[in-house]
Tab-separated table of C-alpha atoms in Angstrom:
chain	number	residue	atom	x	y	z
A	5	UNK	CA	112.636	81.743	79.317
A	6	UNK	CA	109.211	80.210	78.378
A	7	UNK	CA	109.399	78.002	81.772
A	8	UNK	CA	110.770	80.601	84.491
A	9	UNK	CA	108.749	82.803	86.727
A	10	UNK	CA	110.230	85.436	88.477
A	11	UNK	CA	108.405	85.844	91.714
A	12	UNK	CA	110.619	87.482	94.114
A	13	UNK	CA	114.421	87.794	95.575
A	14	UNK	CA	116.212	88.808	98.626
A	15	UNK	CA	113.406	88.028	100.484
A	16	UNK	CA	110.686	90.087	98.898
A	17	UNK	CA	107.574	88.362	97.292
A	18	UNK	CA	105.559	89.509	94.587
A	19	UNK	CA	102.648	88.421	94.358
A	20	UNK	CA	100.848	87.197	91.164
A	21	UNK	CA	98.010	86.076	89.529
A	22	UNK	CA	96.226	83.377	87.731
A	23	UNK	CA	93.121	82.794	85.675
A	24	UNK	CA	92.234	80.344	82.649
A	25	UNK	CA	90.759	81.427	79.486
A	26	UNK	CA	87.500	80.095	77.457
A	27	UNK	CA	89.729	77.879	75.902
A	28	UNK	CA	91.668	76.388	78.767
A	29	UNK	CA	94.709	78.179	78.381
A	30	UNK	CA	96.065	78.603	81.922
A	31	UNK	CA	97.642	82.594	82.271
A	32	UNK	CA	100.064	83.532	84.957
A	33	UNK	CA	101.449	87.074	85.943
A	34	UNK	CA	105.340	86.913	86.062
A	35	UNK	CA	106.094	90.433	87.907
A	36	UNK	CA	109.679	89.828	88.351
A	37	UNK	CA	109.828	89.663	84.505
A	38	UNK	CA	107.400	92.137	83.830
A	39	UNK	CA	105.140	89.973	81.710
A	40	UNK	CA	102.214	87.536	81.504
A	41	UNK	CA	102.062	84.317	80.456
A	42	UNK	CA	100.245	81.864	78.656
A	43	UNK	CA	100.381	77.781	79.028
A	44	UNK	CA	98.072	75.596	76.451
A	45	UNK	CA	96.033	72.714	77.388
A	46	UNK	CA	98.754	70.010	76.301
A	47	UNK	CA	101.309	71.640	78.590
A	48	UNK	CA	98.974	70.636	81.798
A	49	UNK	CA	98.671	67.433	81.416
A	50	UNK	CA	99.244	65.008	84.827
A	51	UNK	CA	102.505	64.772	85.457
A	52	UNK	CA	103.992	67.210	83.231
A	53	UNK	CA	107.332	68.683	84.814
A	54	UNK	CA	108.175	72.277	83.782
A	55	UNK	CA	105.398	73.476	81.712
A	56	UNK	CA	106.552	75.555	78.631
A	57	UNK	CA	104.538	78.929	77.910
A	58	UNK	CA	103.446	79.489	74.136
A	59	UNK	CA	102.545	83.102	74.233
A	60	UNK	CA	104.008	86.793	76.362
A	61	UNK	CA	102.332	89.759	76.400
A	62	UNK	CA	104.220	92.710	77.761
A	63	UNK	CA	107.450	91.685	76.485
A	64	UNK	CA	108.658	91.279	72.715
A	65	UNK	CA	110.539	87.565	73.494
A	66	UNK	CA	110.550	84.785	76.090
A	67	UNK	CA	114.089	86.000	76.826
A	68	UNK	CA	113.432	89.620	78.071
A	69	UNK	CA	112.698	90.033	81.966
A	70	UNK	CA	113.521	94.192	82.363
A	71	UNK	CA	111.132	96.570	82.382
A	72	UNK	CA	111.552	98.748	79.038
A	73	UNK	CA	112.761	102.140	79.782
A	74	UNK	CA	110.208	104.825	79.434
A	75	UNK	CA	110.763	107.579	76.682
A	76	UNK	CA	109.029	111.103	76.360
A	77	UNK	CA	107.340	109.323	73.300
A	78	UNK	CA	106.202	106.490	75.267
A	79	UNK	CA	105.375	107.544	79.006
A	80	UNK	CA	105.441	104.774	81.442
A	81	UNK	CA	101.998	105.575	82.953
A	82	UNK	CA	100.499	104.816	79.073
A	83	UNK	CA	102.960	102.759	77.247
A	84	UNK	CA	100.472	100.183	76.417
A	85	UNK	CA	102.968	97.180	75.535
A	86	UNK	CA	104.662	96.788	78.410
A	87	UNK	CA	103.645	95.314	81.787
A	88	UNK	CA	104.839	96.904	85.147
A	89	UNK	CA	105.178	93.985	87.688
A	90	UNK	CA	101.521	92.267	86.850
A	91	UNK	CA	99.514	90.796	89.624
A	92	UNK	CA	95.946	89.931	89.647
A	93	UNK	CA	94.483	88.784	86.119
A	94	UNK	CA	91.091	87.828	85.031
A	95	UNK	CA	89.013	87.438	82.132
A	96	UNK	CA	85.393	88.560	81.211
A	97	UNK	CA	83.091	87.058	78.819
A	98	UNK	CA	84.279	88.159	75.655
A	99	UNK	CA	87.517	86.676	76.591
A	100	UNK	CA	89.350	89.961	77.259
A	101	UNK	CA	92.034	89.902	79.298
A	102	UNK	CA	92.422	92.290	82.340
A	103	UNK	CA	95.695	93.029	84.262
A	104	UNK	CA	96.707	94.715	87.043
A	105	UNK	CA	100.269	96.561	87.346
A	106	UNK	CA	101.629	98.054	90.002
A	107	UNK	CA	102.055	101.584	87.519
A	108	UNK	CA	99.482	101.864	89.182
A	109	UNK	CA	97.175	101.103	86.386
A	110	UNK	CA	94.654	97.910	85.219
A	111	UNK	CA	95.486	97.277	81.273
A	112	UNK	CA	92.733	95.464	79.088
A	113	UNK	CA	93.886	93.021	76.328
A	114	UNK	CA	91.411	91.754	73.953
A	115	UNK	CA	91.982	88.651	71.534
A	116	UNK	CA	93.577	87.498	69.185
A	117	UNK	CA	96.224	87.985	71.796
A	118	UNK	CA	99.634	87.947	69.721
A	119	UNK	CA	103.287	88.398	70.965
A	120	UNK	CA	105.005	91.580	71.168
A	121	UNK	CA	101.171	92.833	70.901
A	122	UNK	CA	99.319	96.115	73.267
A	123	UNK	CA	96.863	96.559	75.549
A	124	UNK	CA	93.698	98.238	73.675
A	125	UNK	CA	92.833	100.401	77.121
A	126	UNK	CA	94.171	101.463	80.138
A	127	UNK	CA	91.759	102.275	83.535
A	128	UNK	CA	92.851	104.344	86.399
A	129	UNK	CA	95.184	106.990	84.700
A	130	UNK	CA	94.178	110.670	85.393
A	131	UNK	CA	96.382	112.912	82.958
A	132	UNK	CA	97.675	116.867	83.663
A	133	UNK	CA	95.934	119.210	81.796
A	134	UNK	CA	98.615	121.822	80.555
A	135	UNK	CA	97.420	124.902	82.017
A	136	UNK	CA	95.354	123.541	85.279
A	137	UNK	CA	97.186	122.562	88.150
A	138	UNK	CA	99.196	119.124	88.079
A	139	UNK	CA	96.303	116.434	90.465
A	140	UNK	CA	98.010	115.728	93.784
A	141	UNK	CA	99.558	112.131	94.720
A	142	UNK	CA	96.027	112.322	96.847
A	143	UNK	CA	93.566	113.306	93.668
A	144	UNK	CA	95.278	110.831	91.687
A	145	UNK	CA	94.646	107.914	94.029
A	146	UNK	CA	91.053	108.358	94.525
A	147	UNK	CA	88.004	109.575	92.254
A	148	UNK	CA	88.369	107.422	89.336
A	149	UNK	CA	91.627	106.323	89.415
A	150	UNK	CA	93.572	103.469	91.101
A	151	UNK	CA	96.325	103.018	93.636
A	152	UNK	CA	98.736	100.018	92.609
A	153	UNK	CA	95.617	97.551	92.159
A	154	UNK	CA	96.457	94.175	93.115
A	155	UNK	CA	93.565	92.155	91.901
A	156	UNK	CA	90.537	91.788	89.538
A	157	UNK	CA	87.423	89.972	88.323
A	158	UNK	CA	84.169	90.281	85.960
A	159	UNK	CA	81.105	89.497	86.158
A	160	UNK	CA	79.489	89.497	82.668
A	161	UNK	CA	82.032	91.923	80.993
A	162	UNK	CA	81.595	94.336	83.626
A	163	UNK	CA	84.984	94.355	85.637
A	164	UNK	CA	85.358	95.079	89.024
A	165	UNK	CA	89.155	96.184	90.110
A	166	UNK	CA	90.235	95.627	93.658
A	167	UNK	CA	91.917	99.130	94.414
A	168	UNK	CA	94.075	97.789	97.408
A	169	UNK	CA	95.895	101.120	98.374
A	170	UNK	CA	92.392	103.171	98.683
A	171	UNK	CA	90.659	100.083	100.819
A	172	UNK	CA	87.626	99.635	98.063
A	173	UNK	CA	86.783	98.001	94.709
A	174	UNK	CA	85.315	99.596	91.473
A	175	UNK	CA	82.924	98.980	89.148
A	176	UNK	CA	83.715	99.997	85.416
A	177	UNK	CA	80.892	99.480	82.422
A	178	UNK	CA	80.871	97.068	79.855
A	179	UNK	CA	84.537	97.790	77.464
A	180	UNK	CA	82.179	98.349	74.638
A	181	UNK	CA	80.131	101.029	76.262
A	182	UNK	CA	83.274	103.434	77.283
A	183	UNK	CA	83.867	106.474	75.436
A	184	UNK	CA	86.839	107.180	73.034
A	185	UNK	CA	89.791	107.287	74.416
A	186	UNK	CA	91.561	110.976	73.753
A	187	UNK	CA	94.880	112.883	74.378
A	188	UNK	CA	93.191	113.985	77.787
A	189	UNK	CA	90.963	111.602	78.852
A	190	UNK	CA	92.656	107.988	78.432
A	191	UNK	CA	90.754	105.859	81.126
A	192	UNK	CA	86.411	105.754	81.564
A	193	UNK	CA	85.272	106.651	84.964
A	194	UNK	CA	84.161	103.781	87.657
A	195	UNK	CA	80.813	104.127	87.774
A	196	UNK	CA	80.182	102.460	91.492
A	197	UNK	CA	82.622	102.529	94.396
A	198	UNK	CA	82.273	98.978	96.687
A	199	UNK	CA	83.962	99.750	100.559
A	200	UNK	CA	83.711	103.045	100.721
A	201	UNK	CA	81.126	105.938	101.233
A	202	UNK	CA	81.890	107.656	97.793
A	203	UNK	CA	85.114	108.159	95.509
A	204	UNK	CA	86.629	110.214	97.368
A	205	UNK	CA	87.306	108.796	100.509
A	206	UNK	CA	89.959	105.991	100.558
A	207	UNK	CA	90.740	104.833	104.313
A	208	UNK	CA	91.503	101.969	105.483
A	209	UNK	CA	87.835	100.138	107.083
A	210	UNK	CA	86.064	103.816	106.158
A	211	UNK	CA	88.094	105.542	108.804
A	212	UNK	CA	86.832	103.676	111.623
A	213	UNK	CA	89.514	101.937	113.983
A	214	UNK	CA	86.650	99.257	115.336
A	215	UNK	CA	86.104	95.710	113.880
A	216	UNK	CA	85.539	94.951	109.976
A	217	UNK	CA	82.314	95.159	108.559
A	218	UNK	CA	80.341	94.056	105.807
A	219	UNK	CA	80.758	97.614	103.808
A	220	UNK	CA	84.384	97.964	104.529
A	221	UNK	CA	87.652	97.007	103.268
A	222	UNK	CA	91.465	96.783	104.514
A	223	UNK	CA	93.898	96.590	101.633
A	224	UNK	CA	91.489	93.663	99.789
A	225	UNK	CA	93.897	92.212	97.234
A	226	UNK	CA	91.747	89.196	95.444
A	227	UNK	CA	88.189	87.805	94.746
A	228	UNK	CA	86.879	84.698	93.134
A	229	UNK	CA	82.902	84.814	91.327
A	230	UNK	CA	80.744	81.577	92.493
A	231	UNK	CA	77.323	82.165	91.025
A	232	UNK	CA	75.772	85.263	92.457
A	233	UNK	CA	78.705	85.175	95.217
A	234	UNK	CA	81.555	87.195	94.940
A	235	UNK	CA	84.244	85.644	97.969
A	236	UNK	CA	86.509	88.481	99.031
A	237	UNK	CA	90.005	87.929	100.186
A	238	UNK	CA	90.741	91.378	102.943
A	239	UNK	CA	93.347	92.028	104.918
């Protein structure tokens, strides 16, 4: 429904993510349902008991919580209307919405945001060329593309995704500089790797087993911008 988030069962958490737009719009990732969220102003008011969203993206209705099936037509990986268990969310300047799924993939939504609407890019998906030999689980996770991402934030419209399975955070270009997307090349490239030494390396605190340090990471899952601060939340 338009008040129910599905956050875990059985004992297993998901975990989600929240971020308000220009307009004061509060958004919430709902992973158990496969969707994200949108509460106006006027349902946030003091006091207000079970807050009623007015808009879902990733599902068609407010009454839909399964994950669509995937279809040779529409591959999971880049079916751009659905949502696969959402976590972090943010916004950049232009008020486009980013979203991380656990695919593993970040999908960008840019306004008017509209019901039953689709993502307008995709970042971290590496596709098989037919011909060349089908990228490793290994090649697929590092270079440009993501393990499940868990969170993300901008700075200007530059957005930074927190790859949490490869132990570092990349930085993408502006959404208005990135090339066409095409049949073989779907996502840009990150254009600066944050944690580790280059893009290919992914370990956990750059390999070493000593103490953290400033220029490592351990599964980092969430940031928050304060000024020219960027506060890091690292396992």
């Amino acid at each position: 429904t338009a008040k129910t988030l599905s956050l875990g069962s059985s004992g297993n958490a998901n975990r989600n993510g929240l971020a308000f737009d220009g307009q004061g719009n509060l958004w919430a990732s709902d992973p158990g349902n496969h969707r994200v969220l949108r509460y106006p102003p006027r349902q946030l008011t003091p006091n207000k008991t079970d807050p009623e969203a007015d808009l879902v993206l990733g599902q068609n209705d407010f009454v839909t919580g399964t994950l669509r099936p995937a279809t040779q037509a529409e591959p999971a990986l880049t079916n751009k209307s659905t949502l696969t268990n959402p976590s972090g969310i943010a916004f950049d300047q232009a008020g486009r919405l980013y979203v991380c799924e656990g695919s593993p993939r970040v999908s960008v939504w840019t306004p008017p945001f509209r019901q039953g609407g689709q993502a307008t890019r995709l970042l971290g998906i590496i596709v098989a060329v037919q011909g060349q030999p089908v990228p490793t689980l290994n090649a697929t996770r590092l270079g440009s593309a993501l393990g499940p991402p868990e969170g993300v934030f901008a700075i200007g419209n530059n957005p930074f995704v927190i790859d949490t399975a490869n132990h570092r955070i990349l930085r993408y270009d502006a959404p208005e500089t990135w090339p066409a997307e095409t049949d073989t090349v779907i996502s840009p490239a990150a254009v600066e790797v944050i944690g580790q030494a280059d893009f290919v390396s992914g370990e956990s605190n750059r390999g070493s087993r000593g103490d953290a340090a400033g220029d490592r990471f351990t599964l980092p899952v969430a940031a928050a911008v304060s000024g020219t601060d960027v506060w890091i939340v690292d396992s």
